Amino acid sequence: MKIENINTLGDLKKSGYKSRGIKEELRENLIEKIKKNEPTFPGIHGYEDSVIPELERAILSRHNINLLGLRGQAKTRLARLMINLLDEYMPVVQGSEISDDPLNPISRYARELIAEKADETPINWVHREERFFEKLATPDVTVADLIGDVDPIKAANLKLSYADDRVIHFGMIPRANRSIFVINELPDLQARIQVALFNILQEGDIQIRGFKLRLPLDLQFLFTANPEDYTNRGSIVTPLKDRIGSQILTHYPKSIEVAKTITAQEAKLDKRQSELVYVPELAKDLLEQISFEARESEFIDEKSGISARLSITAYENLLSTAERRSLKSGEDQTLLRFGDFLGVVPSITGKVELVYEGEEEGAASVALQLIGDAVKTLFPQYFPKIEKLQKPDEITPYDDLVEWFFEQSGFELPDDLSDAEYKEKLDSVAPLNELIKKYQPEISKKDSYFLKEFLLWALVEYKKLSKHRFATGVQFKDLYGSYISDL
């Protein structure tokens, strides 16, 4: 029988519908997905062999769950994807505040309505999208918000005494009966509010202003927490932790490839941007490597974490920098340039928590150092490694290039060069062309220009060349020649 034809309790009974708790519902639907080899949490990358199997085990065990991890590790995304494991539609007693199961009512309203109308009791069908409730834990959250309180206006309108349980106004948790209820940043919830959750998690009892209501609420609780919160803002009280069945640790992407997949999926790009700007694969690798460097940087507080949002917003800024340059020059297409990476600095500075030494350096300076560190990390994958200590007369593959710069008064790359002028400038450096031809012979012409600029910036990082940033571009010089010219 189709649900459009099931409008009363009698219809529901005839259809053969059987009630089941939400944890059983999640478990059975998960079992079906696993059997069919369907993805249980689509769009989540890098957790296939770690977080997702643990989350599936917790659901199979019918546990309430705590996702513990630093910011930007997809904790909230995982929670929201759990609705895909719910039945598409669920029957409820029409008019019930707490989504009463028609076959197993728990509220006074639903029980009295069924006693009065029996099989003629009207029912509604609720879509799974409406069975997800989310609350951000903040210090101002009260027990009344979560559990409920006495409503004096209801008491006056219905002419009821405060001893009558019909004067109760239910809070968010009872109203989320038979649904997934998520509390984000659990440690931010005051300890006395966390205590109010004890019985709900264990017994389903709630207490409101002296009323002891034995409402066997049927909820799937899912909490998120940041380990940093345990020291900076609060903690999860021990008895509450004891009632949470599974605590699952999340983590950042462990490889550049996974990080690139996440960024490509999440970055909000205009289609015209993607068509206008050509982005070499090296540029994408470099962008992700910045986040990896930030997580290891001595200037950044590692306990705070480096969100995946850093790479996402940096990628958006990177393309916008190239797009703006292209629009100003009136070109229909452009190649991404290494100089465009200066446009990602605002995306970095707003997403890192600096330690004292980092504050001394300055946020923008730290951001530029991260870009430099990323260059040095990736450089050996493309060109021979430059050792820190070299013998004075030792011959290196970069001697001809350094010599070329020694003989020049300065090689400038203005930001507003057209693509044709930009290519011509880089092609004019013969030793640069030779290095690309020798060590990266398979690279496409399109990608070679970014690689050339990447090589120049790397030689600056390795103290082989000097770089001077001026208002409208950048100038490269021989390291020692620049000193001589200043004398």
Tab-separated table of N, CA and C in Angstrom, residues 70-168:
chain	number	residue	atom	x	y	z
A	70	LEU	N	39.819	17.963	15.451
A	70	LEU	CA	40.075	19.386	15.269
A	70	LEU	C	39.128	19.971	14.231
A	71	ARG	N	39.123	21.282	14.147
A	71	ARG	CA	38.191	21.953	13.228
A	71	ARG	C	38.488	21.582	11.778
A	72	GLY	N	37.430	21.608	10.969
A	72	GLY	CA	37.594	21.328	9.546
A	72	GLY	C	37.882	19.891	9.220
A	73	GLN	N	37.363	18.941	10.030
A	73	GLN	CA	37.585	17.519	9.759
A	73	GLN	C	36.283	16.791	9.421
A	74	ALA	N	35.312	17.538	8.912
A	74	ALA	CA	34.052	16.975	8.386
A	74	ALA	C	33.189	16.308	9.447
A	75	LYS	N	33.295	16.712	10.706
A	75	LYS	CA	32.476	16.096	11.759
A	75	LYS	C	30.991	16.383	11.534
A	76	THR	N	30.669	17.642	11.291
A	76	THR	CA	29.261	18.008	11.078
A	76	THR	C	28.746	17.406	9.778
A	77	ARG	N	29.591	17.343	8.760
A	77	ARG	CA	29.185	16.744	7.479
A	77	ARG	C	28.815	15.273	7.674
A	78	LEU	N	29.612	14.547	8.435
A	78	LEU	CA	29.318	13.145	8.718
A	78	LEU	C	27.977	13.003	9.426
A	79	ALA	N	27.747	13.880	10.409
A	79	ALA	CA	26.491	13.821	11.160
A	79	ALA	C	25.288	14.032	10.240
A	80	ARG	N	25.403	15.009	9.350
A	80	ARG	CA	24.271	15.313	8.462
A	80	ARG	C	24.019	14.205	7.444
A	81	LEU	N	25.080	13.497	7.081
A	81	LEU	CA	24.917	12.404	6.112
A	81	LEU	C	24.239	11.187	6.719
A	82	MET	N	24.137	11.142	8.049
A	82	MET	CA	23.479	9.996	8.679
A	82	MET	C	21.995	9.900	8.326
A	83	ILE	N	21.406	11.019	7.904
A	83	ILE	CA	19.982	10.959	7.549
A	83	ILE	C	19.736	10.030	6.354
A	84	ASN	N	20.794	9.782	5.552
A	84	ASN	CA	20.641	8.869	4.411
A	84	ASN	C	20.405	7.434	4.854
A	85	LEU	N	20.641	7.146	6.132
A	85	LEU	CA	20.419	5.799	6.660
A	85	LEU	C	19.038	5.653	7.299
A	86	LEU	N	18.236	6.712	7.257
A	86	LEU	CA	16.870	6.647	7.788
A	86	LEU	C	15.908	6.194	6.690
A	87	ASP	N	14.744	5.660	7.110
A	87	ASP	CA	13.676	5.363	6.145
A	87	ASP	C	13.254	6.668	5.483
A	88	GLU	N	12.798	6.584	4.233
A	88	GLU	CA	12.443	7.819	3.540
A	88	GLU	C	11.288	8.547	4.228
A	89	TYR	N	10.277	7.789	4.706
A	89	TYR	CA	9.145	8.408	5.389
A	89	TYR	C	8.844	7.670	6.685
A	90	MET	N	8.314	8.405	7.667
A	90	MET	CA	7.972	7.836	8.970
A	90	MET	C	6.574	8.314	9.366
A	91	PRO	N	5.692	7.410	9.840
A	91	PRO	CA	4.350	7.832	10.259
A	91	PRO	C	4.359	8.445	11.659
A	92	VAL	N	3.582	9.499	11.862
A	92	VAL	CA	3.438	10.125	13.187
A	92	VAL	C	1.960	10.430	13.420
A	93	VAL	N	1.600	10.496	14.693
A	93	VAL	CA	0.230	10.884	15.035
A	93	VAL	C	0.045	12.350	14.680
A	94	GLN	N	-0.964	12.657	13.905
A	94	GLN	CA	-1.197	14.032	13.463
A	94	GLN	C	-1.376	14.961	14.676
A	95	GLY	N	-0.630	16.067	14.675
A	95	GLY	CA	-0.743	17.046	15.746
A	95	GLY	C	0.165	16.801	16.934
A	96	SER	N	0.883	15.703	16.935
A	96	SER	CA	1.769	15.400	18.061
A	96	SER	C	2.995	16.310	18.048
A	97	GLU	N	3.326	16.873	19.228
A	97	GLU	CA	4.504	17.735	19.336
A	97	GLU	C	5.795	16.935	19.289
A	98	ILE	N	5.732	15.669	19.681
A	98	ILE	CA	6.961	14.888	19.804
A	98	ILE	C	6.973	13.690	18.851
A	99	SER	N	6.332	13.847	17.709
A	99	SER	CA	6.363	12.830	16.636
A	99	SER	C	6.031	11.435	17.159
A	100	ASP	N	4.901	11.297	17.850
A	100	ASP	CA	4.492	10.000	18.407
A	100	ASP	C	4.324	8.946	17.328
A	101	ASP	N	4.819	7.768	17.623
A	101	ASP	CA	4.598	6.598	16.778
A	101	ASP	C	3.134	6.178	16.946
A	102	PRO	N	2.344	6.107	15.861
A	102	PRO	CA	0.922	5.734	15.989
A	102	PRO	C	0.724	4.366	16.648
A	103	LEU	N	1.687	3.465	16.472
A	103	LEU	CA	1.537	2.128	17.065
A	103	LEU	C	2.120	2.043	18.472
A	104	ASN	N	2.818	3.087	18.890
A	104	ASN	CA	3.431	3.075	20.227
A	104	ASN	C	3.502	4.498	20.764
A	105	PRO	N	2.327	5.116	21.030
A	105	PRO	CA	2.307	6.518	21.473
A	105	PRO	C	2.859	6.663	22.891
A	106	ILE	N	3.554	7.791	23.136
A	106	ILE	CA	4.101	8.001	24.481
A	106	ILE	C	3.605	9.292	25.135
A	107	SER	N	3.104	10.237	24.345
A	107	SER	CA	2.642	11.493	24.936
A	107	SER	C	1.181	11.379	25.363
A	108	ARG	N	0.801	12.196	26.316
A	108	ARG	CA	-0.591	12.211	26.787
A	108	ARG	C	-1.527	12.567	25.640
A	109	TYR	N	-1.121	13.558	24.818
A	109	TYR	CA	-1.954	13.981	23.696
A	109	TYR	C	-2.254	12.813	22.768
A	110	ALA	N	-1.231	12.063	22.359
A	110	ALA	CA	-1.409	10.977	21.392
A	110	ALA	C	-2.225	9.837	21.983
A	111	ARG	N	-1.950	9.498	23.244
A	111	ARG	CA	-2.696	8.395	23.873
A	111	ARG	C	-4.186	8.731	23.972
A	112	GLU	N	-4.504	9.959	24.362
A	112	GLU	CA	-5.917	10.354	24.491
A	112	GLU	C	-6.596	10.408	23.129
A	113	LEU	N	-5.859	10.897	22.094
A	113	LEU	CA	-6.438	10.965	20.748
A	113	LEU	C	-6.746	9.569	20.216
A	114	ILE	N	-5.823	8.622	20.429
A	114	ILE	CA	-6.038	7.244	19.949
A	114	ILE	C	-7.156	6.572	20.742
A	115	ALA	N	-7.232	6.868	22.048
A	115	ALA	CA	-8.317	6.303	22.864
A	115	ALA	C	-9.671	6.799	22.370
A	116	GLU	N	-9.702	8.028	21.888
A	116	GLU	CA	-10.965	8.625	21.423
A	116	GLU	C	-11.329	8.169	20.012
A	117	LYS	N	-10.357	8.137	19.097
A	117	LYS	CA	-10.673	7.890	17.686
A	117	LYS	C	-10.295	6.499	17.203
A	118	ALA	N	-9.535	5.768	17.998
A	118	ALA	CA	-9.133	4.393	17.647
A	118	ALA	C	-8.542	4.345	16.239
A	119	ASP	N	-9.062	3.456	15.382
A	119	ASP	CA	-8.485	3.278	14.044
A	119	ASP	C	-8.685	4.472	13.114
A	120	GLU	N	-9.530	5.416	13.545
A	120	GLU	CA	-9.755	6.614	12.726
A	120	GLU	C	-8.760	7.731	13.062
A	121	THR	N	-7.827	7.454	13.961
A	121	THR	CA	-6.825	8.460	14.337
A	121	THR	C	-6.031	8.883	13.104
A	122	PRO	N	-6.012	10.195	12.796
A	122	PRO	CA	-5.286	10.644	11.595
A	122	PRO	C	-3.774	10.579	11.804
A	123	ILE	N	-3.070	10.241	10.744
A	123	ILE	CA	-1.600	10.209	10.824
A	123	ILE	C	-0.997	11.018	9.677
A	124	ASN	N	0.226	11.486	9.914
A	124	ASN	CA	0.997	12.181	8.880
A	124	ASN	C	2.268	11.398	8.588
A	125	TRP	N	2.867	11.693	7.419
A	125	TRP	CA	4.136	11.059	7.065
A	125	TRP	C	5.226	12.122	7.041
A	126	VAL	N	6.317	11.862	7.751
A	126	VAL	CA	7.429	12.817	7.878
A	126	VAL	C	8.617	12.312	7.063
A	127	HIS	N	9.157	13.192	6.194
A	127	HIS	CA	10.320	12.819	5.377
A	127	HIS	C	11.584	12.799	6.240
A	128	ARG	N	12.550	11.974	5.848
A	128	ARG	CA	13.764	11.834	6.659
A	128	ARG	C	14.532	13.139	6.811
A	129	GLU	N	14.418	14.056	5.833
A	129	GLU	CA	15.108	15.347	5.944
A	129	GLU	C	14.619	16.134	7.155
A	130	GLU	N	13.376	15.864	7.578
A	130	GLU	CA	12.808	16.570	8.733
A	130	GLU	C	13.123	15.867	10.054
A	131	ARG	N	13.916	14.809	9.987
A	131	ARG	CA	14.237	14.049	11.200
A	131	ARG	C	15.678	14.285	11.652
A	132	PHE	N	16.184	15.449	11.316
A	132	PHE	CA	17.540	15.815	11.722
A	132	PHE	C	17.475	17.125	12.490
A	133	PHE	N	17.926	17.097	13.745
A	133	PHE	CA	17.913	18.288	14.597
A	133	PHE	C	19.357	18.578	15.023
A	134	GLU	N	19.720	19.853	14.961
A	134	GLU	CA	21.101	20.224	15.249
A	134	GLU	C	21.114	21.432	16.177
A	135	LYS	N	21.962	21.368	17.189
A	135	LYS	CA	22.082	22.477	18.139
A	135	LYS	C	23.552	22.758	18.390
A	136	LEU	N	23.954	24.019	18.194
A	136	LEU	CA	25.319	24.418	18.517
A	136	LEU	C	25.373	24.744	20.003
A	137	ALA	N	26.245	24.047	20.725
A	137	ALA	CA	26.366	24.266	22.167
A	137	ALA	C	27.048	25.605	22.419
A	138	THR	N	26.351	26.488	23.094
A	138	THR	CA	26.926	27.775	23.490
A	138	THR	C	26.653	27.960	24.985
A	139	PRO	N	27.433	28.803	25.658
A	139	PRO	CA	27.258	28.956	27.112
A	139	PRO	C	25.877	29.434	27.538
A	140	ASP	N	25.113	30.034	26.613
A	140	ASP	CA	23.801	30.564	27.007
A	140	ASP	C	22.662	29.551	26.816
A	141	VAL	N	22.975	28.323	26.371
A	141	VAL	CA	21.943	27.289	26.220
A	141	VAL	C	21.414	26.907	27.614
A	142	THR	N	20.106	26.776	27.733
A	142	THR	CA	19.495	26.442	29.023
A	142	THR	C	18.837	25.072	28.961
A	143	VAL	N	18.496	24.558	30.163
A	143	VAL	CA	17.761	23.296	30.243
A	143	VAL	C	16.410	23.446	29.561
A	144	ALA	N	15.790	24.622	29.713
A	144	ALA	CA	14.489	24.865	29.081
A	144	ALA	C	14.586	24.748	27.559
A	145	ASP	N	15.697	25.236	26.977
A	145	ASP	CA	15.884	25.137	25.526
A	145	ASP	C	15.919	23.675	25.083
A	146	LEU	N	16.665	22.854	25.811
A	146	LEU	CA	16.874	21.473	25.401
A	146	LEU	C	15.768	20.539	25.859
A	147	ILE	N	15.349	20.667	27.115
A	147	ILE	CA	14.387	19.713	27.692
A	147	ILE	C	12.971	20.253	27.679
A	148	GLY	N	12.784	21.479	28.152
A	148	GLY	CA	11.451	22.059	28.193
A	148	GLY	C	11.205	22.850	29.464
A	149	ASP	N	10.013	23.433	29.575
A	149	ASP	CA	9.668	24.251	30.742
A	149	ASP	C	8.151	24.352	30.831
A	150	VAL	N	7.683	24.896	31.951
A	150	VAL	CA	6.251	25.142	32.112
A	150	VAL	C	5.890	26.402	31.335
A	151	ASP	N	4.803	26.330	30.581
A	151	ASP	CA	4.362	27.461	29.761
A	151	ASP	C	3.162	28.131	30.418
A	152	PRO	N	3.345	29.290	31.070
A	152	PRO	CA	2.233	29.943	31.765
A	152	PRO	C	1.125	30.407	30.826
A	153	ILE	N	1.483	30.752	29.587
A	153	ILE	CA	0.462	31.205	28.621
A	153	ILE	C	-0.455	30.036	28.260
A	154	LYS	N	0.136	28.861	28.065
A	154	LYS	CA	-0.672	27.670	27.780
A	154	LYS	C	-1.581	27.351	28.955
A	155	ALA	N	-1.039	27.486	30.173
A	155	ALA	CA	-1.847	27.216	31.376
A	155	ALA	C	-3.036	28.168	31.456
A	156	ALA	N	-2.812	29.432	31.141
A	156	ALA	CA	-3.889	30.429	31.213
A	156	ALA	C	-4.930	30.184	30.128
A	157	ASN	N	-4.472	29.905	28.895
A	157	ASN	CA	-5.409	29.699	27.782
A	157	ASN	C	-6.277	28.463	27.977
A	158	LEU	N	-5.670	27.388	28.524
A	158	LEU	CA	-6.407	26.135	28.719
A	158	LEU	C	-7.054	26.041	30.097
A	159	LYS	N	-6.841	27.102	30.904
A	159	LYS	CA	-7.386	27.139	32.273
A	159	LYS	C	-6.966	25.892	33.063
A	160	LEU	N	-5.651	25.651	33.040
A	160	LEU	CA	-5.092	24.489	33.741
A	160	LEU	C	-4.242	24.947	34.911
A	161	SER	N	-4.171	24.108	35.934
A	161	SER	CA	-3.276	24.409	37.056
A	161	SER	C	-1.865	23.973	36.676
A	162	TYR	N	-0.886	24.508	37.419
A	162	TYR	CA	0.499	24.143	37.136
A	162	TYR	C	0.824	22.706	37.536
A	163	ALA	N	-0.111	22.027	38.137
A	163	ALA	CA	0.098	20.622	38.490
A	163	ALA	C	-0.245	19.693	37.324
A	164	ASP	N	-0.880	20.264	36.293
A	164	ASP	CA	-1.293	19.472	35.124
A	164	ASP	C	-0.143	19.410	34.121
A	165	ASP	N	0.214	18.200	33.669
A	165	ASP	CA	1.363	18.079	32.785
A	165	ASP	C	1.120	18.638	31.385
A	166	ARG	N	-0.144	19.037	31.111
A	166	ARG	CA	-0.417	19.639	29.806
A	166	ARG	C	0.116	21.062	29.681
A	167	VAL	N	0.591	21.642	30.785
A	167	VAL	CA	1.147	23.003	30.729
A	167	VAL	C	2.612	22.981	30.299
A	168	ILE	N	3.157	21.801	30.084
A	168	ILE	CA	4.566	21.697	29.722
A	168	ILE	C	4.788	22.091	28.256
